[in-house]
Every structure is written in structure tokens, then in C-alpha cells.
Amino acid sequence: MDIELKLIRNTLIIRLKGEFDMLKAEKIRRQIDERLQDDQVRNLVFNLEKVSFVDSSGLGVIIGRYKKVKEKDGNMYIVGAQPVVKKILVLSGINKLVPLFKNEQEIMKV
Amino acid sequence: MGIKNYVHFEFSSLPENVSFARACVGAFASQLDYTLDDIEEIKLVVSEAVSNSIIHGYDNKTNQKIEITVTINEDRSLEIIIKDYGKGIENIEKAMEATYSSDPSRMGLGFTFMKSFTDEMDILSKPGEGTCVRLKRNFTNEQKEAFS
């Protein structure tokens, strides 16, 4: 799984690609947490457009980062979840905490 | 009730094998009239069960054994059995609670997903001996919609 991190002002955009399971979860968690130590990073955007699979290990990373962002009084968003991934997000209830958007441009409008 | 087809395989408790296991079961299950949606749900439940075996059963030890048997029954139901020889589950009821996890960084959603996407789920576990999870899907999503 590929990960691309991009900082725009105080928002870290995390673009993931591939299957987000236990094999990838730990590595991705570490990379994001490293960036979250930077005071400048307050908001997170998970771009899941190119994620074809997610299970509870992947979801655990997303939920865990939500808690960290809230500690920093920041916001978190999820964009581009494909139907198969969106179904899992909804079943987990994460969508009640983290707003889901179609793409990164939609968030910029908010 | 006779068995129409089955596959049995075993592999090391390596995180790399989680995707292998779900892809194998997904490919085998595609012999049934499943949609992509069904296959994705089947892959998810396998992923959860195998991840549980590695993380909880074997405490992430990588040189242990996980076995999977997948059966297509005469009535076109699909049965998946995932077995490990790890430390077992002390309290199955507690493990199945939606937000319970023995590891606080995880969410304990694995069993919730397994229950949501199967029609039957049984867990046999003995502390110190291992855990065997049996998951069964009796219908395809299309059949369920037709019934409802």
C-alpha cells in the first residue's frame, strides 16, 4: 500500500492506495503519528479514493487518529471512500464522528 | 446434506498472509452466484478472523499455523472455518462485544463485522489450545433482497 502525505497550511492530507489491513496499518499509523507531533498539523484528511479494501485494523488507525486530532482541537475528514469501503465506515459508526466527502475539493469549500 | 466442493489450506501467522487468505477464499467463493459485493463481504470476514488469530491468538508471533477450510454445500451455502492453535479466548461473550478489545488501540470491531456479514457464526475456543471460528453464509445479498 502506498501512502502520500501532503501538508497544506495546517492540514495533513493522507492519500492512501491499495488494501488497508493489518500488514499496512502499523506502518501507516507510525508515519501519521510522526507528522502529528508537529504543532503545525492540526487537521487530517484521509483520502481513500484509491483504497480497495479496509478492515478493522485499517479502521483502528483512522479512529485512533481522530482521537489525536481532537486532542489538538483539530478536525478530521474522510474523502473519496468507494462503496465497498464506505459500507464498512458506516457499519463502524465512524461516519457519525468524521464527515465523509466526495473529494478533496469539497472540503476546501467548507 | 452432502458437500459439493471444499478447499483446505494452512499458512504461517504472518501479516503478509492475511491478504492471501482473503483472496483465496474470495476466489473459491466466486464459484457461487455471488456479486462483487458478496465477495467483498466474504473477504472482510476472513480478514477479520485471520487478523484475530495473528494478533490475539498468537500475540503477533509469526511462525505459528493457521488453517482454513472453505466448503460449498449442496444447498449452495458457504462455510468458512478458521482455526488457530494459539492462546484461545478466555471470555467469548466479552470478546464479541462491539467495542471490546484486549488491545486498547484496536476497536474490537472484528466480531461485529463477522456477525454482520454472515448468517451463522460459532466460536469454539479453549484457553491454551486455540480458537476455531465457523462462519456460514446461507444466501447471497440478491437472495436476501428478494426475500425482504
Short mmCIF file of C-alpha atoms in Angstrom, two decimals:
data_model
loop_
_atom_site.label_atom_id
_atom_site.label_comp_id
_atom_site.label_asym_id
_atom_site.label_seq_id
_atom_site.Cartn_x
_atom_site.Cartn_y
_atom_site.Cartn_z
CA MET A 1 0.00 0.00 0.00
CA ASP A 2 1.25 3.44 -0.93
CA ILE A 3 0.95 6.45 1.30
CA GLU A 4 1.38 10.05 0.20
CA LEU A 5 1.41 12.80 2.81
CA LYS A 6 0.89 16.42 1.86
CA LEU A 7 0.69 19.38 4.21
CA ILE A 8 -1.50 22.29 3.14
CA ARG A 9 -1.29 25.05 5.76
CA ASN A 10 -2.27 23.22 8.99
CA THR A 11 -3.99 20.27 7.30
CA LEU A 12 -2.21 17.00 6.62
CA ILE A 13 -3.67 15.17 3.64
CA ILE A 14 -3.12 11.41 3.72
CA ARG A 15 -3.63 9.77 0.35
CA LEU A 16 -3.71 6.00 0.61
CA LYS A 17 -3.68 3.44 -2.16
CA GLY A 18 -4.37 -0.30 -2.09
CA GLU A 19 -5.55 -2.58 0.68
CA PHE A 20 -5.62 -1.16 4.22
CA ASP A 21 -5.26 -4.16 6.54
CA MET A 22 -3.06 -5.21 9.49
CA LEU A 23 0.03 -5.54 7.29
CA LYS A 24 -0.12 -1.84 6.41
CA ALA A 25 -1.86 -0.42 9.49
CA GLU A 26 1.16 -0.20 11.79
CA LYS A 27 3.43 1.46 9.22
CA ILE A 28 0.79 3.99 8.25
CA ARG A 29 -0.04 4.74 11.88
CA ARG A 30 3.62 5.43 12.62
CA GLN A 31 4.04 7.75 9.64
CA ILE A 32 0.96 9.79 10.51
CA ASP A 33 1.78 9.98 14.22
CA GLU A 34 5.25 11.27 13.40
CA ARG A 35 3.70 14.15 11.46
CA LEU A 36 1.09 14.76 14.17
CA GLN A 37 3.88 15.62 16.60
CA ASP A 38 4.40 18.79 14.58
CA ASP A 39 2.35 21.57 16.24
CA GLN A 40 1.58 22.99 12.82
CA VAL A 41 -0.50 19.92 11.92
CA ARG A 42 -3.99 20.34 13.32
CA ASN A 43 -6.37 18.78 10.81
CA LEU A 44 -6.29 15.47 8.99
CA VAL A 45 -7.84 14.43 5.71
CA PHE A 46 -7.88 10.74 4.85
CA ASN A 47 -8.21 10.40 1.09
CA LEU A 48 -9.47 6.85 0.45
CA GLU A 49 -10.25 7.27 -3.26
CA LYS A 50 -7.72 4.58 -4.20
CA VAL A 51 -8.32 2.25 -1.27
CA SER A 52 -9.88 -1.00 -2.46
CA PHE A 53 -10.20 -2.73 0.92
CA VAL A 54 -10.32 -1.81 4.59
CA ASP A 55 -10.86 -3.98 7.67
CA SER A 56 -10.93 -3.27 11.41
CA SER A 57 -7.12 -2.92 11.53
CA GLY A 58 -7.27 -0.09 8.99
CA LEU A 59 -10.29 1.44 10.70
CA GLY A 60 -8.44 1.30 14.01
CA VAL A 61 -5.77 3.59 12.55
CA ILE A 62 -8.40 6.08 11.33
CA ILE A 63 -10.34 6.12 14.63
CA GLY A 64 -7.12 6.39 16.65
CA ARG A 65 -6.03 9.45 14.64
CA TYR A 66 -9.44 11.03 15.22
CA LYS A 67 -8.82 10.92 18.96
CA LYS A 68 -5.38 12.51 18.49
CA VAL A 69 -6.72 15.28 16.25
CA LYS A 70 -9.47 16.08 18.76
CA GLU A 71 -6.82 16.40 21.48
CA LYS A 72 -5.28 19.10 19.29
CA ASP A 73 -8.69 20.77 18.78
CA GLY A 74 -8.44 19.96 15.11
CA ASN A 75 -10.81 18.40 12.61
CA MET A 76 -10.72 15.22 10.60
CA TYR A 77 -12.36 14.35 7.28
CA ILE A 78 -12.59 11.28 5.09
CA VAL A 79 -12.86 11.75 1.34
CA GLY A 80 -13.50 9.56 -1.68
CA ALA A 81 -14.45 6.30 0.05
CA GLN A 82 -15.54 3.76 -2.59
CA PRO A 83 -18.89 1.99 -1.92
CA VAL A 84 -17.20 -1.14 -0.56
CA VAL A 85 -15.11 0.92 1.87
CA LYS A 86 -17.96 3.30 2.69
CA LYS A 87 -20.13 0.37 3.78
CA ILE A 88 -17.52 -0.57 6.41
CA LEU A 89 -17.12 3.03 7.58
CA VAL A 90 -20.89 3.34 8.08
CA LEU A 91 -21.18 0.00 9.86
CA SER A 92 -18.41 1.03 12.27
CA GLY A 93 -20.24 4.28 13.04
CA ILE A 94 -17.14 6.35 12.26
CA ASN A 95 -19.20 8.45 9.86
CA LYS A 96 -21.06 9.89 12.86
CA LEU A 97 -17.80 11.38 14.13
CA VAL A 98 -15.94 12.10 10.93
CA PRO A 99 -17.71 13.73 7.98
CA LEU A 100 -17.40 11.93 4.65
CA PHE A 101 -16.83 13.95 1.48
CA LYS A 102 -16.68 13.03 -2.18
CA ASN A 103 -13.28 14.56 -2.86
CA GLU A 104 -10.66 16.95 -1.52
CA GLN A 105 -12.16 19.91 -3.40
CA GLU A 106 -15.43 19.54 -1.49
CA ILE A 107 -13.67 20.05 1.83
CA MET A 108 -11.99 23.21 0.60
CA LYS A 109 -15.48 24.68 0.11
CA VAL A 110 -16.37 24.10 3.78
CA MET B 1 -26.51 -32.80 3.32
CA GLY B 2 -23.61 -33.56 1.01
CA ILE B 3 -20.61 -31.43 0.29
CA LYS B 4 -20.31 -30.13 -3.22
CA ASN B 5 -16.82 -28.72 -3.05
CA TYR B 6 -14.21 -27.78 -0.48
CA VAL B 7 -10.73 -26.38 -0.14
CA HIS B 8 -8.38 -26.64 2.82
CA PHE B 9 -5.14 -24.74 3.31
CA GLU B 10 -2.76 -23.67 6.03
CA PHE B 11 -0.22 -20.91 6.32
CA SER B 12 2.16 -19.11 8.72
CA SER B 13 0.72 -16.48 11.03
CA LEU B 14 2.33 -13.66 9.04
CA PRO B 15 0.55 -10.35 8.37
CA GLU B 16 1.52 -10.80 4.70
CA ASN B 17 -0.74 -13.86 4.59
CA VAL B 18 -3.93 -12.03 5.61
CA SER B 19 -4.45 -10.70 2.09
CA PHE B 20 -3.50 -14.08 0.63
CA ALA B 21 -6.09 -15.85 2.81
CA ARG B 22 -8.96 -13.50 1.96
CA ALA B 23 -8.09 -13.54 -1.76
CA CYS B 24 -8.07 -17.36 -1.76
CA VAL B 25 -11.43 -17.65 -0.01
CA GLY B 26 -12.88 -14.93 -2.25
CA ALA B 27 -11.70 -16.74 -5.37
CA PHE B 28 -13.13 -20.06 -4.17
CA ALA B 29 -16.44 -18.47 -3.16
CA SER B 30 -16.84 -16.97 -6.62
CA GLN B 31 -17.98 -20.44 -7.78
CA LEU B 32 -21.31 -19.48 -6.22
CA ASP B 33 -23.62 -16.87 -7.74
CA TYR B 34 -22.09 -14.11 -5.70
CA THR B 35 -21.91 -10.48 -6.69
CA LEU B 36 -18.76 -8.45 -6.12
CA ASP B 37 -20.47 -7.09 -3.01
CA ASP B 38 -20.87 -10.59 -1.57
CA ILE B 39 -17.25 -11.44 -2.35
CA GLU B 40 -16.03 -8.24 -0.67
CA GLU B 41 -18.00 -9.10 2.47
CA ILE B 42 -16.58 -12.63 2.49
CA LYS B 43 -13.06 -11.25 2.10
CA LEU B 44 -13.68 -8.90 5.02
CA VAL B 45 -14.82 -11.61 7.42
CA VAL B 46 -11.82 -13.79 6.52
CA SER B 47 -9.52 -10.82 7.06
CA GLU B 48 -11.01 -10.21 10.50
CA ALA B 49 -10.78 -13.82 11.61
CA VAL B 50 -7.21 -14.30 10.38
CA SER B 51 -6.11 -10.95 11.88
CA ASN B 52 -7.64 -12.02 15.20
CA SER B 53 -5.70 -15.29 15.11
CA ILE B 54 -2.41 -13.50 14.45
CA ILE B 55 -2.89 -10.56 16.84
CA HIS B 56 -4.81 -12.16 19.70
CA GLY B 57 -4.32 -15.91 19.27
CA TYR B 58 -0.59 -15.79 18.61
CA ASP B 59 0.33 -12.35 20.06
CA ASN B 60 1.85 -11.49 16.65
CA LYS B 61 4.20 -14.47 16.67
CA THR B 62 4.87 -15.23 13.01
CA ASN B 63 5.93 -18.89 12.99
CA GLN B 64 2.58 -20.36 14.01
CA LYS B 65 -0.07 -22.15 11.98
CA ILE B 66 -3.48 -21.00 10.77
CA GLU B 67 -5.81 -23.38 8.92
CA ILE B 68 -8.74 -22.50 6.73
CA THR B 69 -11.37 -24.86 5.34
CA VAL B 70 -13.97 -23.48 2.95
CA THR B 71 -16.91 -25.62 1.92
CA ILE B 72 -19.63 -25.11 -0.64
CA ASN B 73 -22.58 -27.22 0.46
CA GLU B 74 -25.23 -28.88 -1.72
CA ASP B 75 -27.68 -26.13 -0.73
CA ARG B 76 -25.20 -23.59 -2.11
CA SER B 77 -24.35 -22.22 1.29
CA LEU B 78 -20.74 -21.29 2.05
CA GLU B 79 -18.98 -22.33 5.21
CA ILE B 80 -15.60 -20.97 6.31
CA ILE B 81 -13.66 -22.42 9.22
CA ILE B 82 -10.61 -20.54 10.52
CA LYS B 83 -8.54 -22.36 13.09
CA ASP B 84 -5.51 -21.41 15.16
CA TYR B 85 -3.59 -23.16 17.93
CA GLY B 86 -2.93 -20.01 19.94
CA LYS B 87 -3.76 -18.91 23.43
CA GLY B 88 -7.54 -19.06 23.00
CA ILE B 89 -10.21 -16.67 24.23
CA GLU B 90 -10.92 -16.54 27.99
CA ASN B 91 -14.34 -14.98 27.68
CA ILE B 92 -16.01 -15.37 24.28
CA GLU B 93 -19.06 -13.28 25.18
CA LYS B 94 -16.90 -10.36 26.20
CA ALA B 95 -14.70 -10.70 23.11
CA MET B 96 -17.81 -10.41 20.95
CA GLU B 97 -18.97 -7.10 22.47
CA ALA B 98 -18.91 -4.40 19.79
CA THR B 99 -16.38 -2.09 21.37
CA TYR B 100 -14.37 -4.55 23.41
CA SER B 101 -10.75 -5.16 22.53
CA SER B 102 -7.99 -6.65 24.64
CA ASP B 103 -5.71 -4.17 22.85
CA PRO B 104 -6.87 -0.56 23.51
CA SER B 105 -5.50 0.74 20.20
CA ARG B 106 -7.90 -1.51 18.32
CA MET B 107 -11.64 -1.08 18.22
CA GLY B 108 -12.94 -4.58 18.74
CA LEU B 109 -14.94 -4.38 15.54
CA GLY B 110 -13.74 -7.67 14.12
CA PHE B 111 -16.52 -9.84 15.56
CA THR B 112 -19.13 -7.17 14.74
CA PHE B 113 -18.16 -7.35 11.07
CA MET B 114 -18.06 -11.15 11.11
CA LYS B 115 -21.56 -11.26 12.58
CA SER B 116 -22.92 -8.60 10.24
CA PHE B 117 -21.79 -10.30 7.07
CA THR B 118 -22.60 -13.92 7.84
CA ASP B 119 -25.79 -15.80 8.70
CA GLU B 120 -24.22 -18.05 11.29
CA MET B 121 -21.17 -17.65 13.48
CA ASP B 122 -19.85 -20.09 16.08
CA ILE B 123 -16.68 -19.80 18.09
CA LEU B 124 -15.01 -22.70 19.82
CA SER B 125 -12.12 -21.70 22.00
CA LYS B 126 -10.12 -23.19 24.80
CA PRO B 127 -7.52 -21.18 26.71
CA GLY B 128 -4.07 -22.51 25.85
CA GLU B 129 -5.35 -24.66 22.97
CA GLY B 130 -6.65 -22.32 20.33
CA THR B 131 -9.69 -20.90 18.62
CA CYS B 132 -11.89 -22.15 15.82
CA VAL B 133 -14.30 -19.73 14.15
CA ARG B 134 -17.03 -21.10 11.87
CA LEU B 135 -18.79 -18.65 9.59
CA LYS B 136 -21.64 -19.54 7.28
CA ARG B 137 -23.44 -17.63 4.57
CA ASN B 138 -26.71 -19.22 3.55
CA PHE B 139 -27.80 -16.67 0.99
CA THR B 140 -26.38 -14.18 -1.44
CA ASN B 141 -27.22 -10.49 -0.98
CA GLU B 142 -29.51 -10.71 -4.01
CA GLN B 143 -31.47 -13.58 -2.48
CA LYS B 144 -31.82 -11.66 0.78
CA GLU B 145 -33.20 -8.63 -1.06
CA ALA B 146 -35.69 -10.84 -2.90
CA PHE B 147 -36.95 -12.27 0.40
CA SER B 148 -37.32 -8.95 2.16
#
